[in-house]
Tab-separated table of C-alpha atoms and ligand atoms in Angstrom:
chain	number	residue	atom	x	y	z
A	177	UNK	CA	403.432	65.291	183.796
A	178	UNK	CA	405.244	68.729	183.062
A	179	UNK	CA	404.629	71.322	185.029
A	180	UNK	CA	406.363	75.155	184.705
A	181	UNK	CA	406.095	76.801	187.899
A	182	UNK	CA	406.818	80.257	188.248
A	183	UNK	CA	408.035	81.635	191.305
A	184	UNK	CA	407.711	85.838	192.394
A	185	UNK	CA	410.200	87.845	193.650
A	186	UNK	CA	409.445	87.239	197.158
A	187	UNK	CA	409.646	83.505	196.819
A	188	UNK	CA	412.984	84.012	195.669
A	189	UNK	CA	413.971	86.778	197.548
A	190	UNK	CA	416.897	86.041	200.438
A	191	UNK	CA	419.149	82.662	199.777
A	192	UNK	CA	417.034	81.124	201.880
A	193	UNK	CA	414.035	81.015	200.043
A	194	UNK	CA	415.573	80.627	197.318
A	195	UNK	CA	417.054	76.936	198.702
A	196	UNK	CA	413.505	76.553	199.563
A	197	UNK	CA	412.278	76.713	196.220
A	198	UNK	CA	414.956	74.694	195.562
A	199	UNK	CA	413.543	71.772	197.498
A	200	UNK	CA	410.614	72.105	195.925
A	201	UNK	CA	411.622	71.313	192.441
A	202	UNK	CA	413.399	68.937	193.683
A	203	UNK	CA	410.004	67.301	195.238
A	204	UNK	CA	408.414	67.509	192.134
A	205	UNK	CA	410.738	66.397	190.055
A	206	UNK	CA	411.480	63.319	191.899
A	207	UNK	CA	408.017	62.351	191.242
A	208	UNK	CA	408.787	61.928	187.862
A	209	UNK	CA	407.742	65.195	186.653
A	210	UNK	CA	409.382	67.373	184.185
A	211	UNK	CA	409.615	70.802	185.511
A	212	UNK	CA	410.621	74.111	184.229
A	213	UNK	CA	411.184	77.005	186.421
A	214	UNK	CA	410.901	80.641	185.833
A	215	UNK	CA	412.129	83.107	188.140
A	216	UNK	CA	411.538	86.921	188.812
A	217	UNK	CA	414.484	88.694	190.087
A	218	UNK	CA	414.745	88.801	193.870
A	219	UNK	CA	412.665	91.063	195.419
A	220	UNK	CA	413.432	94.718	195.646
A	221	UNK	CA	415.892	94.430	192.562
A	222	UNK	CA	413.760	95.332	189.957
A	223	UNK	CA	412.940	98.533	191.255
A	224	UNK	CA	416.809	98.788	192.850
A	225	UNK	CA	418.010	98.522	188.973
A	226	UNK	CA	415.214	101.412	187.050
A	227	UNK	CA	416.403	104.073	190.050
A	228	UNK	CA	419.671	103.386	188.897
A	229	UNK	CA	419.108	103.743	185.078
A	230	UNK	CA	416.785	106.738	186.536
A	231	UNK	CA	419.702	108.957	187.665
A	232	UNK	CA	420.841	109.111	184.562
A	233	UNK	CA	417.663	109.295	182.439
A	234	UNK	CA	413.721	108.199	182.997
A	235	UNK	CA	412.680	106.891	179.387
A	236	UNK	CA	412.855	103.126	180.390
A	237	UNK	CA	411.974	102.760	176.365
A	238	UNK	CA	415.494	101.890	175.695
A	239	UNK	CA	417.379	99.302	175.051
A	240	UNK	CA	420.385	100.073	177.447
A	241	UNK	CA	417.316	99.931	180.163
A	242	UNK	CA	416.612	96.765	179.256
A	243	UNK	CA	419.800	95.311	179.298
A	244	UNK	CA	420.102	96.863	182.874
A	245	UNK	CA	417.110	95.240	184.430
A	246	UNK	CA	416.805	91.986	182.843
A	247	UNK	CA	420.380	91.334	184.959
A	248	UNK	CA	418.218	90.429	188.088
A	249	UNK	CA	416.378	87.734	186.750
A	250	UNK	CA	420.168	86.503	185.858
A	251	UNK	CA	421.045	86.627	188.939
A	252	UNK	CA	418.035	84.781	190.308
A	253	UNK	CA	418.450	81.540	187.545
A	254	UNK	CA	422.072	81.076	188.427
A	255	UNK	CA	421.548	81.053	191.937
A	256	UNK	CA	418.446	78.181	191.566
A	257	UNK	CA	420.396	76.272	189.684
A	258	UNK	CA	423.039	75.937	192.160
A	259	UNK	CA	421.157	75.378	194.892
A	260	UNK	CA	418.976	72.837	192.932
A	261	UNK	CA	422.574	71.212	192.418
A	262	UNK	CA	423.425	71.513	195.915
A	263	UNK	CA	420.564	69.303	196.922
A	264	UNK	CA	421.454	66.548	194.946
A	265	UNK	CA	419.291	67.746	191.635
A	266	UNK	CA	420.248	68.290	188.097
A	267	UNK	CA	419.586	71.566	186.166
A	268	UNK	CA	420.182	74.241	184.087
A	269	UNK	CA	419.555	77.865	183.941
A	270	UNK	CA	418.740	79.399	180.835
A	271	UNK	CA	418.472	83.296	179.600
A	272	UNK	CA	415.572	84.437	177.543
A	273	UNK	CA	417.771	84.376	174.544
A	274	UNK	CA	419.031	81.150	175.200
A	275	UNK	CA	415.121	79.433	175.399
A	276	UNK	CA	414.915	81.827	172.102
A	277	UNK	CA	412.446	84.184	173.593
A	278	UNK	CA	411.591	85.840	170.485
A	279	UNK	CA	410.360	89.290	171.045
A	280	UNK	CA	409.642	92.662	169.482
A	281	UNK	CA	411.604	95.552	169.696
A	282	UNK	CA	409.352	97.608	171.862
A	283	UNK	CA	411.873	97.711	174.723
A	284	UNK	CA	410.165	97.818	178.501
A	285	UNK	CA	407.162	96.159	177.019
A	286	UNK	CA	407.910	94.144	174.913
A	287	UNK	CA	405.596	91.279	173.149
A	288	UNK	CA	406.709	87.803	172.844
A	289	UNK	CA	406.551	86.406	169.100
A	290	UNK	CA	407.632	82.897	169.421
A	291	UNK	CA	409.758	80.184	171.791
A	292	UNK	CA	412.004	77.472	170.660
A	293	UNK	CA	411.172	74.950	172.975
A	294	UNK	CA	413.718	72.454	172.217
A	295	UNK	CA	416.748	73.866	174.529
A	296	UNK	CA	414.135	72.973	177.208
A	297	UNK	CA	413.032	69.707	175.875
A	298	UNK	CA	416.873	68.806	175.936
A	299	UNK	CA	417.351	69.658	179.153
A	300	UNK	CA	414.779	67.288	180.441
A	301	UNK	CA	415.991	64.760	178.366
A	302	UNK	CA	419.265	64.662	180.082
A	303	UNK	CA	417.380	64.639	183.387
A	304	UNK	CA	417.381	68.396	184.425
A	305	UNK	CA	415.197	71.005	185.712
A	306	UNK	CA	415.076	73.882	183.509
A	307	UNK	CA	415.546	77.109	185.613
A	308	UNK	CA	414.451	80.308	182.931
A	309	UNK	CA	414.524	83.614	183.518
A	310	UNK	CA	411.383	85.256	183.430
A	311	UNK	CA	410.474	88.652	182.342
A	312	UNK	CA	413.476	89.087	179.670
A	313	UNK	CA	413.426	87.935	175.719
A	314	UNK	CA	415.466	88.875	172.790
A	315	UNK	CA	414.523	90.910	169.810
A	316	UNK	CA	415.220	90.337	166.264
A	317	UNK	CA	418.677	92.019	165.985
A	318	UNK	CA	419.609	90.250	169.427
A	319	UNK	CA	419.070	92.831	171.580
A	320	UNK	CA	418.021	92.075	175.075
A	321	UNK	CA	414.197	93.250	175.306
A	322	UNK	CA	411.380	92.949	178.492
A	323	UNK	CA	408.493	92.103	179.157
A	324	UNK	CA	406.739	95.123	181.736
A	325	UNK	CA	406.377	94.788	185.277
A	326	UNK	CA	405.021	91.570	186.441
A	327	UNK	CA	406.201	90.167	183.146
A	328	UNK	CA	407.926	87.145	184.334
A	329	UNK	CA	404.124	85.648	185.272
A	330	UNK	CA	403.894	86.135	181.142
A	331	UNK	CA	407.257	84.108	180.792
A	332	UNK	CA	405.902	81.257	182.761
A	333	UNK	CA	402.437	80.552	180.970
A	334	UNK	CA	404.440	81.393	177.373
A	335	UNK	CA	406.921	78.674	178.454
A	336	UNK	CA	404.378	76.274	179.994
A	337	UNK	CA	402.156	77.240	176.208
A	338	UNK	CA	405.270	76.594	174.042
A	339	UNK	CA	406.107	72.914	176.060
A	340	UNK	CA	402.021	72.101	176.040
A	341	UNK	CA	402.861	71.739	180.093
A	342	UNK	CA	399.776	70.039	181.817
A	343	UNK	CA	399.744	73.622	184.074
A	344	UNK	CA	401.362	76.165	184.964
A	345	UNK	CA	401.665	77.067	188.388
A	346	UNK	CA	402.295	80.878	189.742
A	347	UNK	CA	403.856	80.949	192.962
A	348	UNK	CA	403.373	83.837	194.888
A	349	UNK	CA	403.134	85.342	198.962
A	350	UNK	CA	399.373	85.065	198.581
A	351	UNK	CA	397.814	81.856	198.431
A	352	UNK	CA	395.373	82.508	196.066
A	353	UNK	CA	393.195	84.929	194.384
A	354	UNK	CA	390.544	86.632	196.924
A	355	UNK	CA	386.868	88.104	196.544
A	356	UNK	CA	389.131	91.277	196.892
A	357	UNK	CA	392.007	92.827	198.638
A	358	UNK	CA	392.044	90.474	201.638
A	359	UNK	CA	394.162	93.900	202.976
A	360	UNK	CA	390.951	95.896	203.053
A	361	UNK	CA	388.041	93.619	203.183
A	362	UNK	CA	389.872	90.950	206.229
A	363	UNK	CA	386.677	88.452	205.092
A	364	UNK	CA	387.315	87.958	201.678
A	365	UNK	CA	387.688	84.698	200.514
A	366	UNK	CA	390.035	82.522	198.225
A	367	UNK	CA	388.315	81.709	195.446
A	368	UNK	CA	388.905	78.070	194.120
A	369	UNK	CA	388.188	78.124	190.320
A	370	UNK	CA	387.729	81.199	188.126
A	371	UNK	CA	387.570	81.896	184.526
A	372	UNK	CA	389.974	83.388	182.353
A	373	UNK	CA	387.354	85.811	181.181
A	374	UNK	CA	386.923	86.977	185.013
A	375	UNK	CA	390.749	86.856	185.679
A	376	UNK	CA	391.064	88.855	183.118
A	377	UNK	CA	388.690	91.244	184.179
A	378	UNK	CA	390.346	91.340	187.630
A	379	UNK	CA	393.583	91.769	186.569
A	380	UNK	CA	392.823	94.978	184.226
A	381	UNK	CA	390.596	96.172	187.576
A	382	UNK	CA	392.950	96.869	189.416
A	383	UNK	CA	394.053	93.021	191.252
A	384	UNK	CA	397.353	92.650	190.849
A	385	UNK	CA	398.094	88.595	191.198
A	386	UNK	CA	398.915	88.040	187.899
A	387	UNK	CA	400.241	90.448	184.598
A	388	UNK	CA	397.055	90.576	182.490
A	389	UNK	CA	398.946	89.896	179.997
A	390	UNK	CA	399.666	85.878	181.395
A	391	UNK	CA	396.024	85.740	181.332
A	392	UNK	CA	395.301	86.524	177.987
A	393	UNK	CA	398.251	84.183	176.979
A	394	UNK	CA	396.373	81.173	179.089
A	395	UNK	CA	393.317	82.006	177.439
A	396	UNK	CA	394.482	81.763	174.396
A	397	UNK	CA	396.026	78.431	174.268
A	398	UNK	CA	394.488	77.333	177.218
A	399	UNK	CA	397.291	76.508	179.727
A	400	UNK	CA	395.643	75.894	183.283
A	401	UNK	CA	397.009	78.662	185.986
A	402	UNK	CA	397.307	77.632	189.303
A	403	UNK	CA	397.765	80.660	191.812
A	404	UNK	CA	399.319	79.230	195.028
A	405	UNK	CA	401.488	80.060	197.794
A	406	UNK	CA	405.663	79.417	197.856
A	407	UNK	CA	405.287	79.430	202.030
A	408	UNK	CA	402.790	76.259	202.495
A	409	UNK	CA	400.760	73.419	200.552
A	410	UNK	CA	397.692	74.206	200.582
A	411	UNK	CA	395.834	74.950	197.194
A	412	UNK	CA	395.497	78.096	195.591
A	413	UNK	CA	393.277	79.344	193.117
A	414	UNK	CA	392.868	77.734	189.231
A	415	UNK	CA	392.441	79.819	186.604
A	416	UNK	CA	390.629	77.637	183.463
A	417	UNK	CA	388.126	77.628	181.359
A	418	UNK	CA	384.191	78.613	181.477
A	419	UNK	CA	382.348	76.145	183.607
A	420	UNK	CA	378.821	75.420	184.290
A	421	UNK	CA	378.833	75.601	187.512
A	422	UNK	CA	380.476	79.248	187.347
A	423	UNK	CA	377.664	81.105	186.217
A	424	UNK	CA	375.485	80.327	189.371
A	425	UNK	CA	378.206	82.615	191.005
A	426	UNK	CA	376.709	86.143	190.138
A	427	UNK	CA	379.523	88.435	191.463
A	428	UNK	CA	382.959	86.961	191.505
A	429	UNK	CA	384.806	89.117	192.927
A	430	UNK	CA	385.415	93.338	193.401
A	431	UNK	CA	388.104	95.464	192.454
A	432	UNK	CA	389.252	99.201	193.150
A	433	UNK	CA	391.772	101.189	190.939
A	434	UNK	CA	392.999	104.224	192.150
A	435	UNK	CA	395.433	105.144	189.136
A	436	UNK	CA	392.737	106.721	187.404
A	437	UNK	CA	391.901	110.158	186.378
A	438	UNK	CA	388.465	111.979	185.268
A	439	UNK	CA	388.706	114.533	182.254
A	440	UNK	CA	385.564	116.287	181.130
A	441	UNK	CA	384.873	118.698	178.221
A	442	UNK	CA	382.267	120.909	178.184
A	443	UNK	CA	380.247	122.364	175.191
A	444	UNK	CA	381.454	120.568	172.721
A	445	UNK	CA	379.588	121.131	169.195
A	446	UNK	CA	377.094	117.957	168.321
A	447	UNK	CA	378.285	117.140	165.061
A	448	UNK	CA	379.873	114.223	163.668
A	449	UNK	CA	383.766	113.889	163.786
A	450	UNK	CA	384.161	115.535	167.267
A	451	UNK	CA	384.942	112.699	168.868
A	452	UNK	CA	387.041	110.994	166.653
A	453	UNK	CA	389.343	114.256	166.499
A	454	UNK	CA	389.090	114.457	170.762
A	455	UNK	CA	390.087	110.802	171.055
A	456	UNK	CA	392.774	110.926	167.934
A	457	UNK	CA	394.872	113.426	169.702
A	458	UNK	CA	395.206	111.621	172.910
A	459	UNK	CA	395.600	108.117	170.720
A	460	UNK	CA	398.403	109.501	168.559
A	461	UNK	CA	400.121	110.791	172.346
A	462	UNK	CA	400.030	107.185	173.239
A	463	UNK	CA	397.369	107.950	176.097
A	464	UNK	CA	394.921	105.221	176.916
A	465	UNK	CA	391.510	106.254	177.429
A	466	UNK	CA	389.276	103.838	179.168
A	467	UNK	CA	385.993	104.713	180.415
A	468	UNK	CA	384.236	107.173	177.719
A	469	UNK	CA	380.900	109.471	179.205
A	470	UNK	CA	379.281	111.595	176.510
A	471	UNK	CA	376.036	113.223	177.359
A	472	UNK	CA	372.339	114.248	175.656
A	473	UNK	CA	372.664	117.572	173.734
A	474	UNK	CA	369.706	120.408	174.149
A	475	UNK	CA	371.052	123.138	172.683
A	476	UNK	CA	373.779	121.456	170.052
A	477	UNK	CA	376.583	121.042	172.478
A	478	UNK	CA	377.209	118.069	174.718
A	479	UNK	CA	379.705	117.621	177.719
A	480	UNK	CA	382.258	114.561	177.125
A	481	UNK	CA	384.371	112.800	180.256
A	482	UNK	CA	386.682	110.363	180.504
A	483	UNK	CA	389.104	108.759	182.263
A	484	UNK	CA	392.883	108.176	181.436
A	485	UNK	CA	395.880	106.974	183.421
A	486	UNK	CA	396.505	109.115	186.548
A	487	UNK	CA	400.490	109.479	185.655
A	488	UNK	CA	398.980	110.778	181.845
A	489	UNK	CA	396.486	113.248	183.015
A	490	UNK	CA	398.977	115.964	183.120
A	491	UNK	CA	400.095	115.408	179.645
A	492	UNK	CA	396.813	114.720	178.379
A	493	UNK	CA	395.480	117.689	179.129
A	494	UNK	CA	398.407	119.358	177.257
A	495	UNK	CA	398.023	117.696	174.151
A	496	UNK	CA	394.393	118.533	173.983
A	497	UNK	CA	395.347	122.220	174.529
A	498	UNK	CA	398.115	122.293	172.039
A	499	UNK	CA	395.869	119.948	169.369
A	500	UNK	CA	392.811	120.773	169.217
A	501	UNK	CA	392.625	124.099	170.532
A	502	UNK	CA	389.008	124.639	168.685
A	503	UNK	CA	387.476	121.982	170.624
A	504	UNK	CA	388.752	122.639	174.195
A	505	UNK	CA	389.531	126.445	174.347
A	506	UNK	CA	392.821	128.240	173.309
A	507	UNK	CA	393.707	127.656	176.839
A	508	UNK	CA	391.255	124.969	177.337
A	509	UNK	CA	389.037	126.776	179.489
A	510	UNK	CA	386.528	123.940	178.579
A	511	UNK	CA	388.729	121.481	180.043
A	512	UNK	CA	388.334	120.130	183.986
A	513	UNK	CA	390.002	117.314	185.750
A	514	UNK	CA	389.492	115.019	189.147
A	515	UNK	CA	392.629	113.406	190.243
A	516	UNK	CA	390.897	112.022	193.365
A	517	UNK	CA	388.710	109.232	191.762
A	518	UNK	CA	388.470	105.937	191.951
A	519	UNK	CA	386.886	102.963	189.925
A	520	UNK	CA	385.606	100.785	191.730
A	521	UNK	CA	384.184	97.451	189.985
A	522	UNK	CA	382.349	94.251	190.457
A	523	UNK	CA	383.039	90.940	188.010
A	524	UNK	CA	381.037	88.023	187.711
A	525	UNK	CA	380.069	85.451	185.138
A	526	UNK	CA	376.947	85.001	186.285
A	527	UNK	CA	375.624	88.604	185.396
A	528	UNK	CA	375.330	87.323	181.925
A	529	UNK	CA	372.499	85.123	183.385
A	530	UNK	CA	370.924	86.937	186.617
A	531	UNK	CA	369.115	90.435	186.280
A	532	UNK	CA	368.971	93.096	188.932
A	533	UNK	CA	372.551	93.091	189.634
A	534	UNK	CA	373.550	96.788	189.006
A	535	UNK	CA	370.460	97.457	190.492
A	536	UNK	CA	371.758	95.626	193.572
A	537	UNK	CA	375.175	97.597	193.364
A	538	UNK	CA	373.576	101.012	192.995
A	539	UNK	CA	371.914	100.347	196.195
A	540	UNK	CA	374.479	99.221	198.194
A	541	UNK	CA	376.716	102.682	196.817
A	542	UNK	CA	373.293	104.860	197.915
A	543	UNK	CA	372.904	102.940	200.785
A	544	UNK	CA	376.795	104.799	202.168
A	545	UNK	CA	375.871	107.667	200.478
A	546	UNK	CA	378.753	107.214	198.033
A	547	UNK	CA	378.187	109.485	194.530
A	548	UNK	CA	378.528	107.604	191.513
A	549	UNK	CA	380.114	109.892	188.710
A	550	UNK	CA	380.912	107.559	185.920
A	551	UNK	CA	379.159	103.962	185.091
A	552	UNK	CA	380.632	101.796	182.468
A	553	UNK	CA	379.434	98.288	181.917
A	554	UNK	CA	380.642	95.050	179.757
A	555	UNK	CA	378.817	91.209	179.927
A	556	UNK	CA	380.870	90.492	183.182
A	557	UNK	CA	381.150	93.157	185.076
A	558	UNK	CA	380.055	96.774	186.140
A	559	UNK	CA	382.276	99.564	187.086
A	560	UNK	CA	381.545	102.991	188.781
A	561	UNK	CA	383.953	106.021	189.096
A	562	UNK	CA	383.700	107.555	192.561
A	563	UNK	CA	385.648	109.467	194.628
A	564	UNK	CA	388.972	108.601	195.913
A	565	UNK	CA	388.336	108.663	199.327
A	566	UNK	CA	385.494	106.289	199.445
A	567	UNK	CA	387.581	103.349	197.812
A	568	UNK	CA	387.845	101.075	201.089
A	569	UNK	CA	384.705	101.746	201.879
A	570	UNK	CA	382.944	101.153	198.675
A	571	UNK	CA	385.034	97.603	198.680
A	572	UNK	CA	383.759	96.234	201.909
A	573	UNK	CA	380.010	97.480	201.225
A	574	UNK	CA	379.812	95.975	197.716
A	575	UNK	CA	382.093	92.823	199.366
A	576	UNK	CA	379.696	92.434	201.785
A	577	UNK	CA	376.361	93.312	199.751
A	578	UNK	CA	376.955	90.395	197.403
A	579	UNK	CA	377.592	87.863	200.240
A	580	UNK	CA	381.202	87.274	199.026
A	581	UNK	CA	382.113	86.667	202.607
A	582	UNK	CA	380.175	83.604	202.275
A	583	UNK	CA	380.833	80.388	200.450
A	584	UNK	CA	379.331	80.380	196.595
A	585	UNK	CA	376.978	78.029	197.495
A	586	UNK	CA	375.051	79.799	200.570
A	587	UNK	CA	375.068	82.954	198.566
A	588	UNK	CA	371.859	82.873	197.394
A	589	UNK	CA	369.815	84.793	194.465
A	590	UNK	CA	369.884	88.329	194.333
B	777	LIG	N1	411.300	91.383	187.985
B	777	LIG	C1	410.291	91.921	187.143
B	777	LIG	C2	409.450	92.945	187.889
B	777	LIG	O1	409.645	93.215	189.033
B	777	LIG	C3	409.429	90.871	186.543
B	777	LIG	C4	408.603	90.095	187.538
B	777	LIG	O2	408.947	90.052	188.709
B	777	LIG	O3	407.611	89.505	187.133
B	777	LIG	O4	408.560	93.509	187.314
B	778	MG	MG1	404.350	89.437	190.201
């Protein structure tokens, strides 16, 4: 078989984890396997190397950035192979522009165009492990680029895509994916198989096992994700395609995100184009907006809200003072904000198939007396804005009103 695993920064992070990763290429290779490695830097390094760059300046959407924090995921390849070495293994470490990472330019964040797989292929051939860096890749003009936080989980499932691996296997210091924040909710359980559809859903809610954008990648060329643990054996969680079976399972699991913000304009005229010019300005600043509220108009005006990222709020606001000045007020006296809000959301296949289930969710809210400001809702899952200091609480209620303490089969029907 050939299997990439990918290993955190944790799993890598003092000499002697790294030895024990080590071993267990080692393991798998002597099985006859053909493994490639990717490794984050070690833990702490990362952020050690952007408050570095920081003191000097805080764009990281530069290329000198890049070339400044792609180092620790040097660091980390080196040191595998070596200790791969030392245990009687073969390998060979590889930088992203030496697998031919092909990026684009857009430096902290960048998108990976293509691989060359065949550096890798030849390594196996002469009996190594391939130990790649994750996270970094190299641009067109041969500039160092990377990949956003997390990215390196988006190096392994590109790598394990590009080689047409059997899996690709995402060590981390969890041992799976949960129901939720096993942190929070201290029943949640380790879910065994999930879709991408759902992971994907997680990850962009606010669980942060894997980069959403690893996800996407599996989906899209289906590469089988296995989430497990570096620390012990036991098996984690696989992320694969739709099956049956996973649309008895009505709510998968439940996410908070507190890096949200709620914006609201009031009175704004009900004609066509309003909208489009509100949501330009903040498009053309680069601002994501995610959830958008806009409400019945009486008397020819109509209240909009929405949410944005928590670190854009500030600026948002700005840009629809200094923009469109007509809309909001000269000194946008229409405009209000709510930094302390959360969105809190449940996912689930199954709602496709089962009815009742934001009726069930809306119950379990009223039943704590939480408010619910803000509802948004897609196929697989519904999500409610409330506020920020009912997050935990809002977790274990839904956690526990859709029996996800319990195993998928004694669940029941809503
Ligand atoms: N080292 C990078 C980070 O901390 C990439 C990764 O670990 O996935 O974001
Ligand atoms: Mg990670």
């Amino acid at each position: 078989m050939l299997i990439v695993q990918k290993y955190g920064g944790t799993s890598v992070g003092t000499i002697e984890r790294i030895q024990n990763v080590a071993k267990r290429c080692v393991d798998a290779a002597a099985k006859g396997h053909n493994i490639a490695v990717v490794v984050s830097a070690m833990s702490g390094e990362t952020n050690r190397l952007l408050k570095l760059t920081a003191q000097i300046q805080d764009d990281p959407n530069d290329r000198e950035v890049d070339v400044i924090v792609s180092t620790g995921e040097q660091v980390s390849v080196g040191l595998l192979a070596l200790a791969i070495r030392k245990l009687g293994g073969k390998a060979r470490s590889f930088l992203g522009h030496q697998v031919k990472i092909l990026t684009d330019s857009t430096f902290s964040r960048a998108r990976i165009v293509s691989i060359d797989a065949e550096p890798v292929k030849a390594a196996f051939a002469a009996g190594e492990i391939a130990v790649i860096a994750g996270f970094q890749g190299v641009d067109e003009g041969g500039s160092i680029t990377t990949l956003g936080r997390g990215g390196s989980d988006t190096t392994g499932v590109a790598i394990a895509a590009a080689l047409g691996a059997d899996a690709c296997e995402i060590y981390t210091d969890v041992d799976g994916v949960y129901t939720t924040d096993p942190n929070v909710v201290p029943d949640a359980r380790k879910i065994d198989r999930i879709s991408y559809e759902e992971m994907l859903e997680l990850a962009s809610l606010g669980a942060k096992v894997l980069q959403i954008r690893s996800v996407e990648l599996g989906m899209k060329y289906g590469v089988p994700i296995h989430v497990r643990s570096s620390f012990s054996d036991v098996p984690g969680t696989w992320v694969v395609p739709e099956e049956k079976e996973m649309e008895q399972v009505v709510v998968s699991g439940v996410t908070v995100a507190k890096d949200e913000a709620k914006i609201t304009v009031e009175d704004l005229p009900d004609v066509p184009g309003v909208a489009a010019k509100l949501l330009s300005a903040l498009a053309d600043g680069a601002i994501v907006v995610d959830m958008i509220l806009q409400n019945q108009s009486w008397d020819g005006t109509t209240d909009m809200t929405f949410t944005v990222p928590l670190g854009d709020r500030k600026r948002a606001v700005e840009i629809l003072k200094g923009q469109v000045p007509e809309l909001v007020g000269k000194d946008g006296e229409r405009i209000s904000w709510d930094d302390d809000v959360c969105k809190v959301s449940i996912v689930g296949v199954g709602m496709r198939s089962h009815a009742g289930v934001a009726k069930r969710m809306f119950t379990v809210l009223a039943s704590e007396n939480i408010n619910i400001q803000l509802i948004s809702t897609s196929e697989i899952k519904i999500s409610v804005v409330v506020a920020k200091k009912y997050a935990e609480l809002a977790l274990r209620a839904l956690h526990a009103g859709f029996g996800l303490h319990l195993p998928p089969s004694e669940r029941g029907t809503l």
